Short mmCIF file of C-alpha atoms and ligand atoms in Angstrom, two decimals:
data_model
loop_
_atom_site.label_atom_id
_atom_site.label_comp_id
_atom_site.label_asym_id
_atom_site.label_seq_id
_atom_site.Cartn_x
_atom_site.Cartn_y
_atom_site.Cartn_z
CA MET D 3 -0.24 -0.02 0.07
CA LYS D 4 1.31 3.81 -0.75
CA LEU D 5 1.67 5.28 2.04
CA ILE D 6 0.71 8.79 0.93
CA GLU D 7 -3.17 6.86 2.07
CA ARG D 8 -1.90 7.03 4.84
CA PHE D 9 -2.03 10.14 5.24
CA LYS D 10 -5.21 10.79 2.66
CA GLN D 11 -7.14 8.67 5.29
CA GLY D 12 -6.17 11.01 7.82
CA LYS D 13 -3.97 9.24 9.99
CA PHE D 14 -1.41 10.10 12.47
CA VAL D 15 1.19 7.58 10.41
CA ILE D 16 3.66 5.74 12.79
CA THR D 17 6.87 4.66 10.42
CA CYS D 18 9.97 2.71 11.77
CA GLU D 19 13.48 1.72 11.05
CA ALA D 20 14.53 -0.94 10.10
CA GLY D 21 18.16 -2.28 9.41
CA PRO D 22 18.68 -5.41 7.48
CA PRO D 23 22.03 -7.60 9.32
CA LYS D 24 25.77 -7.62 8.09
CA GLY D 25 25.55 -10.92 6.73
CA ILE D 26 22.86 -13.31 5.51
CA GLU D 27 20.68 -14.38 8.27
CA MET D 28 18.10 -12.54 8.44
CA GLU D 29 15.70 -14.56 11.22
CA GLN D 30 16.55 -11.93 14.11
CA MET D 31 16.23 -8.91 12.74
CA MET D 32 12.26 -10.14 11.35
CA SER D 33 11.54 -11.40 14.50
CA GLU D 34 12.63 -8.42 16.46
CA LEU D 35 10.13 -6.47 13.36
CA GLU D 36 7.00 -9.02 13.98
CA PRO D 37 5.43 -8.07 17.15
CA LEU D 38 6.15 -3.98 15.92
CA ARG D 39 2.70 -5.43 13.07
CA ASP D 40 -0.41 -3.97 13.89
CA LYS D 41 1.47 -0.64 15.45
CA ILE D 42 3.15 0.56 12.47
CA ASP D 43 2.91 1.44 8.84
CA ALA D 44 5.34 1.32 7.33
CA PHE D 45 9.24 -0.18 7.70
CA ASN D 46 11.86 2.06 6.45
CA VAL D 47 14.24 -0.78 4.99
CA THR D 48 17.75 1.69 4.79
CA ASP D 49 19.57 1.37 1.94
CA LEU D 50 23.88 0.73 3.87
CA GLN D 51 22.95 2.83 6.60
CA SER D 52 26.30 4.82 6.79
CA SER D 53 27.43 4.12 4.27
CA VAL D 54 28.04 0.19 6.17
CA MET D 55 28.50 -2.71 4.14
CA ARG D 56 24.80 -5.18 4.32
CA VAL D 57 21.96 -6.93 3.14
CA GLY D 58 20.57 -4.95 0.49
CA SER D 59 17.21 -2.88 1.32
CA LEU D 60 15.37 -4.60 -2.03
CA ALA D 61 15.88 -8.16 -1.55
CA THR D 62 15.19 -7.15 2.74
CA CYS D 63 12.21 -4.92 1.08
CA ARG D 64 10.97 -8.43 -0.58
CA LEU D 65 10.58 -10.67 2.41
CA LEU D 66 8.88 -8.21 4.35
CA LYS D 67 6.33 -7.21 1.40
CA ASP D 68 5.74 -11.34 2.14
CA ARG D 69 5.52 -11.85 5.65
CA ASP D 70 2.82 -9.25 5.32
CA LEU D 71 4.25 -6.62 6.59
CA GLU D 72 4.45 -2.63 4.43
CA PRO D 73 7.95 -1.64 3.28
CA ILE D 74 9.79 1.41 1.90
CA MET D 75 12.85 1.64 -0.38
CA GLN D 76 15.26 4.33 1.34
CA LEU D 77 18.14 4.59 -2.76
CA THR D 78 20.32 6.55 -2.18
CA CYS D 79 22.98 8.33 -4.75
CA ARG D 80 25.83 6.86 -3.15
CA ASP D 81 26.68 3.60 -4.71
CA ARG D 82 24.90 3.54 -7.83
CA ASN D 83 24.96 5.62 -11.44
CA ARG D 84 21.28 6.09 -12.76
CA LEU D 85 22.02 3.48 -15.13
CA GLY D 86 21.85 1.01 -11.40
CA LEU D 87 19.72 3.53 -10.15
CA GLN D 88 17.34 3.51 -12.93
CA SER D 89 17.90 -0.42 -13.46
CA ASP D 90 16.99 -0.44 -9.36
CA VAL D 91 13.69 1.02 -9.20
CA LEU D 92 12.35 -0.88 -12.08
CA SER D 93 13.30 -4.02 -9.93
CA ALA D 94 11.42 -2.84 -7.06
CA ALA D 95 8.26 -2.10 -8.89
CA VAL D 96 8.47 -5.73 -10.49
CA LEU D 97 8.54 -6.84 -6.86
CA GLY D 98 5.99 -5.27 -5.72
CA ILE D 99 7.45 -2.47 -3.66
CA ASP D 100 5.04 0.85 -4.01
CA ASN D 101 7.42 2.89 -1.55
CA LEU D 102 10.38 4.57 -2.48
CA LEU D 103 12.37 7.21 0.07
CA CYS D 104 15.21 9.01 -2.16
CA LEU D 105 18.19 10.14 -0.30
CA THR D 106 21.54 11.44 -1.12
CA GLY D 107 24.12 9.47 1.60
CA ASP D 108 26.08 9.32 3.83
CA HIS D 109 29.94 9.86 1.85
CA PRO D 110 31.71 6.27 1.45
CA THR D 111 34.34 7.74 4.43
CA MET D 112 31.30 7.78 7.10
CA GLY D 113 31.84 4.58 6.78
CA ASP D 114 32.85 0.97 6.98
CA HIS D 115 34.56 1.52 3.80
CA PRO D 116 36.04 4.97 3.11
CA GLN D 117 38.36 3.31 0.82
CA ALA D 118 35.57 2.81 -2.15
CA MET D 119 34.67 5.37 -4.63
CA PRO D 120 31.89 7.65 -4.20
CA VAL D 121 29.06 7.87 -6.96
CA PHE D 122 27.14 10.64 -6.84
CA ASP D 123 26.15 10.19 -9.38
CA LEU D 124 22.82 11.91 -9.42
CA ASP D 125 21.68 13.67 -5.68
CA SER D 126 18.60 13.50 -4.26
CA VAL D 127 16.67 16.13 -6.05
CA GLN D 128 17.24 14.87 -9.26
CA LEU D 129 16.87 10.73 -8.51
CA LEU D 130 13.36 12.05 -7.29
CA SER D 131 13.06 13.18 -10.99
CA ALA D 132 14.12 10.14 -12.68
CA VAL D 133 11.70 8.61 -10.66
CA LYS D 134 9.55 10.31 -11.88
CA GLY D 135 10.35 10.16 -15.43
CA LEU D 136 9.93 6.20 -14.87
CA MET D 137 6.24 6.85 -13.60
CA GLY D 138 6.13 8.80 -16.70
CA GLY D 139 6.69 6.03 -18.70
CA LYS D 140 10.32 7.34 -19.95
CA ASP D 141 13.40 6.80 -18.78
CA MET D 142 16.04 8.93 -17.52
CA ALA D 143 18.06 8.74 -21.83
CA GLY D 144 14.07 10.21 -23.47
CA ASN D 145 13.74 5.44 -23.86
CA ASP D 146 10.28 5.14 -23.46
CA LEU D 147 9.59 1.72 -20.85
CA GLU D 148 7.64 -0.98 -22.12
CA GLY D 149 4.61 -1.64 -21.28
CA ARG D 150 2.45 -0.21 -17.81
CA PRO D 151 5.74 2.15 -15.95
CA PRO D 152 5.97 1.38 -12.58
CA GLN D 153 4.15 3.02 -9.64
CA PHE D 154 5.79 4.31 -6.44
CA CYS D 155 4.52 6.43 -3.28
CA LEU D 156 7.77 8.54 -2.89
CA GLY D 157 9.18 10.06 0.37
CA ALA D 158 12.49 12.36 1.31
CA VAL D 159 13.99 13.77 4.00
CA VAL D 160 14.19 16.89 5.21
CA ASN D 161 17.21 18.11 8.51
CA PRO D 162 14.82 20.60 10.58
CA GLY D 163 17.35 21.17 12.89
CA ALA D 164 19.98 22.40 10.77
CA GLU D 165 21.38 26.27 10.73
CA PRO D 166 20.44 27.81 8.11
CA LEU D 167 17.56 26.53 7.72
CA GLU D 168 16.93 28.41 4.43
CA PRO D 169 18.97 26.31 2.32
CA GLN D 170 17.58 23.15 4.08
CA ILE D 171 14.06 24.58 3.15
CA ILE D 172 15.34 25.59 -0.56
CA LYS D 173 15.48 22.03 -1.50
CA MET D 174 12.92 20.81 -0.05
CA GLU D 175 10.71 22.79 -2.61
CA LYS D 176 13.01 21.17 -4.97
CA LYS D 177 12.46 17.57 -3.37
CA ILE D 178 8.21 18.47 -3.76
CA GLN D 179 8.84 20.16 -6.55
CA ALA D 180 10.62 16.77 -8.23
CA GLY D 181 8.22 14.11 -7.44
CA ALA D 182 8.19 13.78 -3.21
CA GLU D 183 5.26 13.37 -1.40
CA PHE D 184 6.22 12.70 1.75
CA PHE D 185 8.81 13.87 4.58
CA GLN D 186 10.96 12.15 7.01
CA THR D 187 12.99 14.04 9.44
CA GLN D 188 15.60 14.01 11.09
CA ALA D 189 15.75 13.41 15.01
CA VAL D 190 13.80 16.01 17.31
CA TYR D 191 13.86 16.43 20.49
CA GLU D 192 13.47 20.41 20.54
CA VAL D 193 10.07 20.59 20.22
CA ASP D 194 9.43 24.51 20.00
CA LYS D 195 12.44 24.75 17.17
CA PHE D 196 10.31 21.99 14.77
CA ALA D 197 7.17 23.92 16.00
CA ARG D 198 8.90 27.45 14.31
CA PHE D 199 10.24 25.06 11.42
CA MET D 200 6.40 23.00 10.57
CA LYS D 201 5.49 26.90 10.30
CA LYS D 202 8.08 27.39 8.19
CA VAL D 203 7.38 25.27 5.69
CA LYS D 204 3.24 25.16 6.21
CA HIS D 205 2.18 26.42 2.43
CA LEU D 206 4.16 23.82 0.67
CA LYS D 207 1.16 21.53 2.13
CA VAL D 208 3.06 17.93 2.50
CA PRO D 209 2.45 15.43 4.57
CA VAL D 210 5.34 16.05 7.64
CA MET D 211 6.49 12.95 9.98
CA ALA D 212 9.18 14.04 12.61
CA GLY D 213 12.08 11.85 13.10
CA ILE D 214 12.59 10.37 16.63
CA ILE D 215 15.49 8.33 17.99
CA PHE D 216 14.93 6.52 21.43
CA LEU D 217 17.84 8.63 24.38
CA LYS D 218 19.91 5.31 25.39
CA SER D 219 21.62 7.00 27.22
CA PRO D 220 23.79 10.81 28.34
CA GLY D 221 26.85 9.95 26.25
CA MET D 222 24.15 8.97 23.33
CA ALA D 223 22.69 12.13 24.08
CA LYS D 224 25.99 13.65 24.02
CA PHE D 225 28.00 12.05 21.11
CA MET D 226 25.27 12.96 18.65
CA ASN D 227 25.01 17.05 19.86
CA ALA D 228 29.60 16.51 18.84
CA ASN D 229 29.15 14.65 15.62
CA VAL D 230 25.87 14.16 13.85
CA ALA D 231 24.14 17.04 12.03
CA GLY D 232 20.60 19.05 12.67
CA ILE D 233 20.15 17.22 15.81
CA HIS D 234 20.91 18.67 19.05
CA VAL D 235 19.50 17.67 22.90
CA PRO D 236 18.91 20.38 25.36
CA ASP D 237 20.50 19.99 28.40
CA GLU D 238 17.35 19.61 30.18
CA LEU D 239 16.78 16.47 28.42
CA ILE D 240 20.47 15.11 29.48
CA ASN D 241 20.15 15.84 32.19
CA GLU D 242 17.21 14.26 33.49
CA LEU D 243 18.03 10.97 31.80
CA ALA D 244 21.85 10.82 34.16
CA GLY D 245 19.07 11.78 36.82
CA VAL D 246 18.00 8.50 37.06
CA GLY D 247 20.37 5.12 38.21
CA LYS D 248 21.15 3.10 35.54
CA GLU D 249 18.50 0.39 36.47
CA LYS D 250 15.81 2.85 35.88
CA ARG D 251 17.95 4.74 32.83
CA VAL D 252 15.78 2.12 29.71
CA GLU D 253 12.24 2.96 31.33
CA LYS D 254 12.77 6.81 31.37
CA SER D 255 14.67 7.21 28.14
CA LEU D 256 11.04 5.83 26.32
CA GLU D 257 9.47 7.87 28.43
CA ILE D 258 11.26 10.80 27.42
CA SER D 259 10.71 9.42 23.65
CA ALA D 260 6.90 8.85 25.00
CA ARG D 261 6.27 12.31 25.82
CA LEU D 262 7.99 13.88 22.28
CA ILE D 263 6.05 12.18 20.26
CA THR D 264 2.77 13.44 22.21
CA GLU D 265 3.92 17.00 22.33
CA LEU D 266 5.16 16.27 18.52
CA LYS D 267 0.91 15.22 17.89
CA ASP D 268 0.00 17.68 16.91
CA LEU D 269 2.41 19.64 15.25
CA CYS D 270 2.75 16.76 12.49
CA GLN D 271 1.13 14.09 10.30
CA GLY D 272 3.27 11.28 12.09
CA VAL D 273 6.56 10.17 13.64
CA HIS D 274 9.20 8.10 11.91
CA ILE D 275 11.14 5.70 14.67
CA MET D 276 14.86 4.99 13.99
CA SER D 277 14.71 2.57 16.62
CA LEU D 278 18.60 1.35 16.47
CA GLY D 279 18.43 -1.90 17.94
CA TRP D 280 15.87 -0.72 20.72
CA GLU D 281 13.17 -2.42 17.99
CA ARG D 282 11.94 -4.55 21.00
CA HIS D 283 10.85 -1.10 23.03
CA VAL D 284 8.89 0.35 20.84
CA SER D 285 6.17 -0.48 20.83
CA THR D 286 6.10 0.39 24.65
CA VAL D 287 6.54 4.26 24.45
CA LEU D 288 4.26 3.65 21.37
CA GLU D 289 1.22 2.90 24.29
CA MET D 290 2.95 5.29 25.85
CA ALA D 291 1.81 8.13 23.90
CA LYS D 292 -1.49 6.82 23.56
CA LEU D 293 -0.52 5.96 19.88
CA MET F 3 47.87 24.18 -21.26
CA LEU F 4 43.96 23.83 -19.82
CA PHE F 5 41.79 23.48 -22.19
CA THR F 6 38.15 25.15 -22.75
CA GLN F 7 35.03 24.95 -25.96
CA ASN F 8 33.03 28.58 -25.56
CA LYS F 9 29.31 28.23 -23.73
CA PRO F 10 27.03 28.45 -26.63
CA THR F 11 26.07 32.07 -27.07
CA ALA F 12 22.05 30.97 -26.45
CA GLU F 13 23.17 29.51 -22.96
CA VAL F 14 25.14 33.25 -22.15
CA LEU F 15 22.91 35.03 -23.14
CA GLU F 16 19.81 32.77 -20.89
CA SER F 17 22.60 33.03 -17.87
CA LEU F 18 22.60 36.62 -18.34
CA GLY F 19 19.16 38.10 -18.53
CA ALA F 20 17.65 40.85 -18.21
CA GLU F 21 21.29 41.97 -16.65
CA LYS F 22 22.17 44.93 -19.07
CA ASN F 23 25.97 46.06 -18.62
CA ILE F 24 28.14 42.98 -19.58
CA PHE F 25 31.69 43.77 -18.45
CA LEU F 26 33.60 41.30 -19.99
CA LEU F 27 36.58 39.90 -18.73
CA GLY F 28 39.32 37.97 -20.89
CA CYS F 29 42.54 35.73 -20.16
CA ASN F 30 45.26 35.50 -22.17
CA GLY F 31 47.02 32.58 -21.59
CA CYS F 32 45.66 28.51 -21.89
CA ALA F 33 42.17 30.29 -23.19
CA GLU F 34 43.83 32.28 -25.79
CA ALA F 35 45.70 29.75 -27.00
CA CYS F 36 42.15 27.65 -27.70
CA GLU F 37 40.24 30.57 -28.58
CA THR F 38 37.87 31.49 -25.71
CA GLY F 39 39.48 34.31 -24.04
CA GLY F 40 41.99 36.65 -26.04
CA GLU F 41 41.81 39.42 -27.38
CA LYS F 42 39.72 38.04 -30.84
CA ALA F 43 37.09 35.78 -28.19
CA LEU F 44 36.51 38.78 -27.39
CA SER F 45 35.49 41.33 -29.43
CA THR F 46 33.66 38.61 -31.39
CA ILE F 47 31.30 37.82 -27.85
CA LYS F 48 31.40 41.88 -27.65
CA ALA F 49 29.73 41.99 -31.01
CA GLU F 50 27.25 39.30 -30.30
CA LEU F 51 26.41 40.64 -26.90
CA GLU F 52 26.09 43.81 -28.60
CA LYS F 53 23.78 42.24 -31.45
CA ALA F 54 21.63 40.88 -28.43
CA GLY F 55 20.95 44.45 -26.51
CA LYS F 56 23.58 44.29 -24.24
CA ASN F 57 25.87 47.39 -23.12
CA VAL F 58 29.23 46.33 -22.80
CA THR F 59 30.96 48.18 -20.52
CA SER F 60 35.07 47.07 -20.89
CA THR F 61 37.11 43.88 -22.48
CA THR F 62 39.63 43.77 -19.79
CA LEU F 63 42.22 41.22 -20.79
CA VAL F 64 44.82 39.37 -17.87
CA ASP F 65 47.56 37.52 -18.26
CA PHE F 66 46.89 34.72 -16.33
CA LEU F 67 42.54 34.66 -14.61
CA CYS F 68 43.65 32.27 -12.58
CA ASN F 69 46.16 33.91 -10.80
CA LYS F 70 44.49 35.61 -8.13
CA VAL F 71 46.84 38.05 -6.87
CA LEU F 72 46.97 39.48 -11.00
CA VAL F 73 43.26 39.25 -11.25
CA ALA F 74 42.76 41.74 -8.43
CA THR F 75 46.21 43.90 -8.78
CA ARG F 76 44.05 44.47 -12.37
CA LEU F 77 40.86 44.21 -11.66
CA ALA F 78 41.07 47.54 -8.52
CA ARG F 79 42.11 50.00 -11.31
CA GLU F 80 38.78 49.07 -13.14
CA THR F 81 36.86 49.50 -9.57
CA ASP F 82 34.18 51.74 -10.54
CA ASN F 83 33.47 50.73 -13.60
CA ILE F 84 32.60 47.29 -12.02
CA LYS F 85 30.37 48.59 -9.84
CA GLN F 86 28.70 50.35 -12.46
CA THR F 87 27.20 46.90 -14.33
CA ASP F 88 25.60 43.92 -13.53
CA SER F 89 27.88 41.53 -14.08
CA ILE F 90 30.70 40.05 -15.21
CA LEU F 91 31.41 37.75 -18.40
CA VAL F 92 34.61 35.44 -18.20
CA LEU F 93 36.73 34.80 -20.54
CA SER F 94 38.88 31.45 -19.11
CA CYS F 95 38.78 28.09 -17.28
CA GLY F 96 36.79 27.69 -14.43
CA VAL F 97 39.86 28.89 -11.90
CA GLY F 98 39.76 31.71 -14.08
CA VAL F 99 36.20 32.27 -13.01
CA GLN F 100 36.72 31.08 -9.18
CA ALA F 101 38.92 33.27 -9.16
CA VAL F 102 37.37 36.94 -10.17
CA SER F 103 34.18 35.71 -7.77
CA LYS F 104 37.08 35.74 -4.93
CA VAL F 105 37.32 38.87 -5.48
CA VAL F 106 35.10 40.98 -6.66
CA ASP F 107 31.42 41.09 -5.26
CA LYS F 108 29.57 40.39 -8.33
CA VAL F 109 27.78 38.14 -10.28
CA VAL F 110 29.73 36.09 -12.32
CA HIS F 111 29.14 34.15 -15.68
CA PRO F 112 31.59 31.89 -16.75
CA ALA F 113 31.44 31.75 -20.89
CA ALA F 114 33.20 29.05 -21.66
CA ASN F 115 33.25 25.19 -20.40
CA THR F 116 36.69 23.44 -18.79
CA VAL F 117 36.98 19.63 -20.57
CA SER F 118 40.60 19.40 -19.55
CA LEU F 119 43.40 20.41 -17.12
CA GLY F 120 45.72 19.01 -18.94
CA GLY F 121 49.32 19.84 -18.96
CA LEU F 122 50.58 22.43 -17.23
CA GLN F 123 47.33 23.59 -14.30
CA GLY F 124 46.42 26.94 -13.30
CA LEU F 125 48.40 29.35 -11.50
CA TRP F 126 45.54 29.08 -8.63
CA PRO F 127 46.16 25.74 -6.84
CA SER F 128 43.13 24.25 -9.62
CA ASP F 129 42.89 19.94 -9.97
CA GLU F 130 41.74 21.39 -6.22
CA ARG F 131 38.89 23.71 -7.98
CA CYS F 132 38.35 22.82 -11.78
CA GLN F 133 37.66 19.09 -11.98
CA ALA F 134 36.95 20.39 -15.94
CA CYS F 135 33.25 18.83 -15.69
CA GLY F 136 32.84 20.42 -19.39
CA ASP F 137 29.53 22.08 -18.63
CA CYS F 138 30.24 24.81 -16.64
CA ALA F 139 28.02 25.41 -13.80
CA LEU F 140 29.36 28.68 -11.79
CA ASP F 141 27.73 30.46 -13.69
CA TYR F 142 24.56 28.86 -11.28
CA THR F 143 25.81 29.00 -8.03
CA GLY F 144 28.08 32.26 -8.02
CA GLY F 145 31.07 31.88 -8.35
CA ILE F 146 32.24 29.05 -6.06
CA CYS F 147 32.57 24.87 -7.69
CA PRO F 148 29.67 22.12 -6.65
CA ILE F 149 32.45 19.88 -8.53
CA THR F 150 34.74 20.22 -6.29
CA PHE F 151 33.72 22.19 -2.75
CA CYS F 152 30.81 19.72 -2.16
CA ALA F 153 32.49 16.35 -1.08
CA LYS F 154 29.41 14.93 -2.65
CA SER F 155 29.67 17.23 -5.90
CA LEU F 156 25.81 17.76 -5.28
CA LEU F 157 24.41 20.29 -7.99
CA ASN F 158 20.58 20.90 -6.25
CA GLY F 159 22.13 21.99 -2.66
CA PRO F 160 23.38 20.82 0.48
CA CYS F 161 22.74 16.91 1.76
CA GLY F 162 21.77 16.59 5.05
CA GLY F 163 25.41 16.28 6.90
CA ALA F 164 27.24 19.68 6.71
CA GLN F 165 27.48 20.51 10.18
CA ASP F 166 28.51 24.60 11.33
CA GLY F 167 29.24 25.42 8.44
CA LYS F 168 32.07 22.58 7.96
CA CYS F 169 31.37 19.65 5.23
CA GLU F 170 30.27 16.21 6.59
CA VAL F 171 33.53 14.34 5.46
CA ASP F 172 36.06 16.51 7.52
CA SER F 173 35.07 18.85 9.49
CA GLU F 174 38.17 21.11 9.27
CA LYS F 175 36.51 21.90 5.75
CA ASP F 176 34.21 24.42 4.61
CA CYS F 177 30.85 22.78 3.17
CA GLY F 178 31.28 24.16 -0.54
CA TRP F 179 27.36 24.74 -0.67
CA GLN F 180 26.91 26.52 2.45
CA LEU F 181 29.40 28.72 1.07
CA ILE F 182 27.56 29.10 -2.36
CA TYR F 183 24.56 29.76 -0.19
CA GLU F 184 25.99 32.44 1.29
CA ARG F 185 27.71 33.60 -1.59
CA LEU F 186 23.91 33.74 -3.79
CA GLU F 187 22.95 35.50 -0.81
CA LYS F 188 25.03 37.75 -1.04
CA VAL F 189 25.23 38.81 -4.85
CA GLY F 190 21.07 38.03 -4.35
CA ARG F 191 20.44 35.22 -6.35
CA LEU F 192 19.49 32.89 -4.64
CA GLU F 193 17.01 32.65 -6.69
CA ASN F 194 19.05 30.67 -9.23
CA PHE F 195 19.26 27.71 -6.13
CA LYS F 196 15.82 26.96 -5.59
CA LYS F 197 15.76 26.00 -9.51
CA ILE F 198 16.59 22.25 -10.12
CA ARG F 199 19.58 21.43 -12.12
CA THR F 200 19.38 18.56 -14.04
CA PRO F 201 21.85 15.18 -14.23
CA ARG F 202 25.86 16.37 -15.13
CA ASP F 203 26.79 15.13 -18.16
CA HIS F 204 29.84 13.26 -17.98
CA SER F 205 30.47 12.38 -21.68
CA LYS F 206 31.24 15.76 -21.33
CA MET F 207 34.79 15.49 -19.25
CA LEU F 208 35.76 13.79 -22.09
CA PRO F 209 37.75 15.57 -24.62
CA SER F 210 36.00 15.41 -28.57
CA SER F 211 37.94 14.08 -31.25
CA GLU F 212 38.11 17.03 -32.88
CA LEU F 213 40.15 19.36 -29.94
CA ARG F 214 42.40 15.51 -29.39
CA LYS F 215 43.26 16.42 -33.00
CA THR F 216 44.69 20.16 -33.00
CA SER F 217 48.82 20.15 -31.70
CA PHE F 218 47.71 21.98 -28.94
CA TYR F 219 46.79 19.35 -27.10
CA ASP F 220 49.03 16.47 -28.88
CA ILE F 221 52.12 18.60 -26.60
CA GLU F 222 50.90 18.80 -24.26
CA VAL F 223 48.77 16.46 -22.80
S1 SF4 M 7 31.82 24.00 -12.21
FE1 SF4 M 7 33.99 23.18 -11.82
S2 SF4 M 7 34.51 21.54 -12.64
FE2 SF4 M 7 32.64 22.45 -13.92
S3 SF4 M 7 34.16 23.39 -14.94
FE3 SF4 M 7 33.29 24.45 -13.80
S4 SF4 M 7 35.10 24.92 -12.19
FE4 SF4 M 7 35.13 23.92 -14.13
S1 SF4 M 8 28.38 18.57 3.84
FE1 SF4 M 8 28.19 20.24 2.36
S2 SF4 M 8 30.37 20.03 1.29
FE2 SF4 M 8 29.71 17.65 2.51
S3 SF4 M 8 29.26 16.55 0.49
FE3 SF4 M 8 27.15 17.73 2.21
S4 SF4 M 8 26.61 19.97 0.53
FE4 SF4 M 8 29.00 18.89 0.04
#
């Protein structure tokens, strides 16, 4: 099912990240997703997240489909030129995938194969245009596709915490013009700042899903503040988490996330949860947030 | 020797848009040899611009536009003239265009595509500045090369990885798109960035067989 249908139904949409393993045993990943079946509208299957080599998004998406879980295939520009990307988009359609999330992708130097050639033949805006073109029956060179063209719901990302914000918004507008129908954001910890962002993009009239990353520890929060672009965890949250004993950390962390979701709920059209190994806690957080 | 080829006149005129007073700045180095800079190229393009109703405020020739210091000294004499012009059309390789945009706060437009940096490099450290993509985008970015200054050579704006104006790849290196954004804002051309730029044509990086047949090419590469 195309994710856009959920938004049209007026539903507060919930997606969750699903990272394929480094190795071919898929059982553990699938068993972690299973309990989320009734809570999550779709799973973002990452495309070699953080430039770390692992099982691909396309095959994993199909495995999800086989289990009747809705996948969103993430597609980055890092590893394939326009021939590879367009071909994989067609393959995705053949395998019944309905949702694509198009991103630039991290640079290879961020991952475990820093020696790799960075491709970036296309950027995220151009990739969206290319997919839109395929949906209209033409490839990037203007050649006709045989038979019925593929159909997808196209998503993109935006970073509401970026400074300055203006270039992000201009790029967001370009993504919409190129075909993006919904947006997922980088993790949000400052509700006020996010509210200001939402005000600025109100005229764009596209569904926006706020990103949620569980704060597993004060150290992780500090690490993200120093190293992850556009993420800022305010000191109050770090102190709140640091203020409880280790045995209460998980509980506190989930409570913080649930509170953020509750506060964000009225500002946007959905949340995108990047659980980073805490899949088992997603249900609890959603229950705490009354979703 | 750097090889450049004229952009089609229609493309140059399109990039000038409604600008009326144009300062022509030619390079008398490699571009002269390629007939994209130099005296002759300057007068050809001057005639074309005038035919299109433009007012050419100056035709200035600098020996090596890729020498930033030389450009700054030479243009210092033209300050008044430059102030009154809408933009500068630069007849040189991508390094020259970037040198000009670095020393004057005016809109710059490249008149040529740089297709090969074979042989002697430009004088302002240059393979770091121009990768001879064959389809110069400096017009769109306000004179800062998106191919070399962005670690991913992105054409439509920053990725989500820039932090405090630095690139995700190297926290010591400025994010190219941050620089481009600031530059476009400064010269009042943010609307450039709002246009979607289509994917690069990598086949333009291959020097054409005509170019490869020239004696320059033979001697230099
Ligand atoms: S865009 Fe950059 S790489 Fe391409 S010709 Fe211009 S300066 Fe050179
Ligand atoms: S951080 Fe800036 S320079 Fe680095 S890859 Fe992203 S857009 Fe390009």
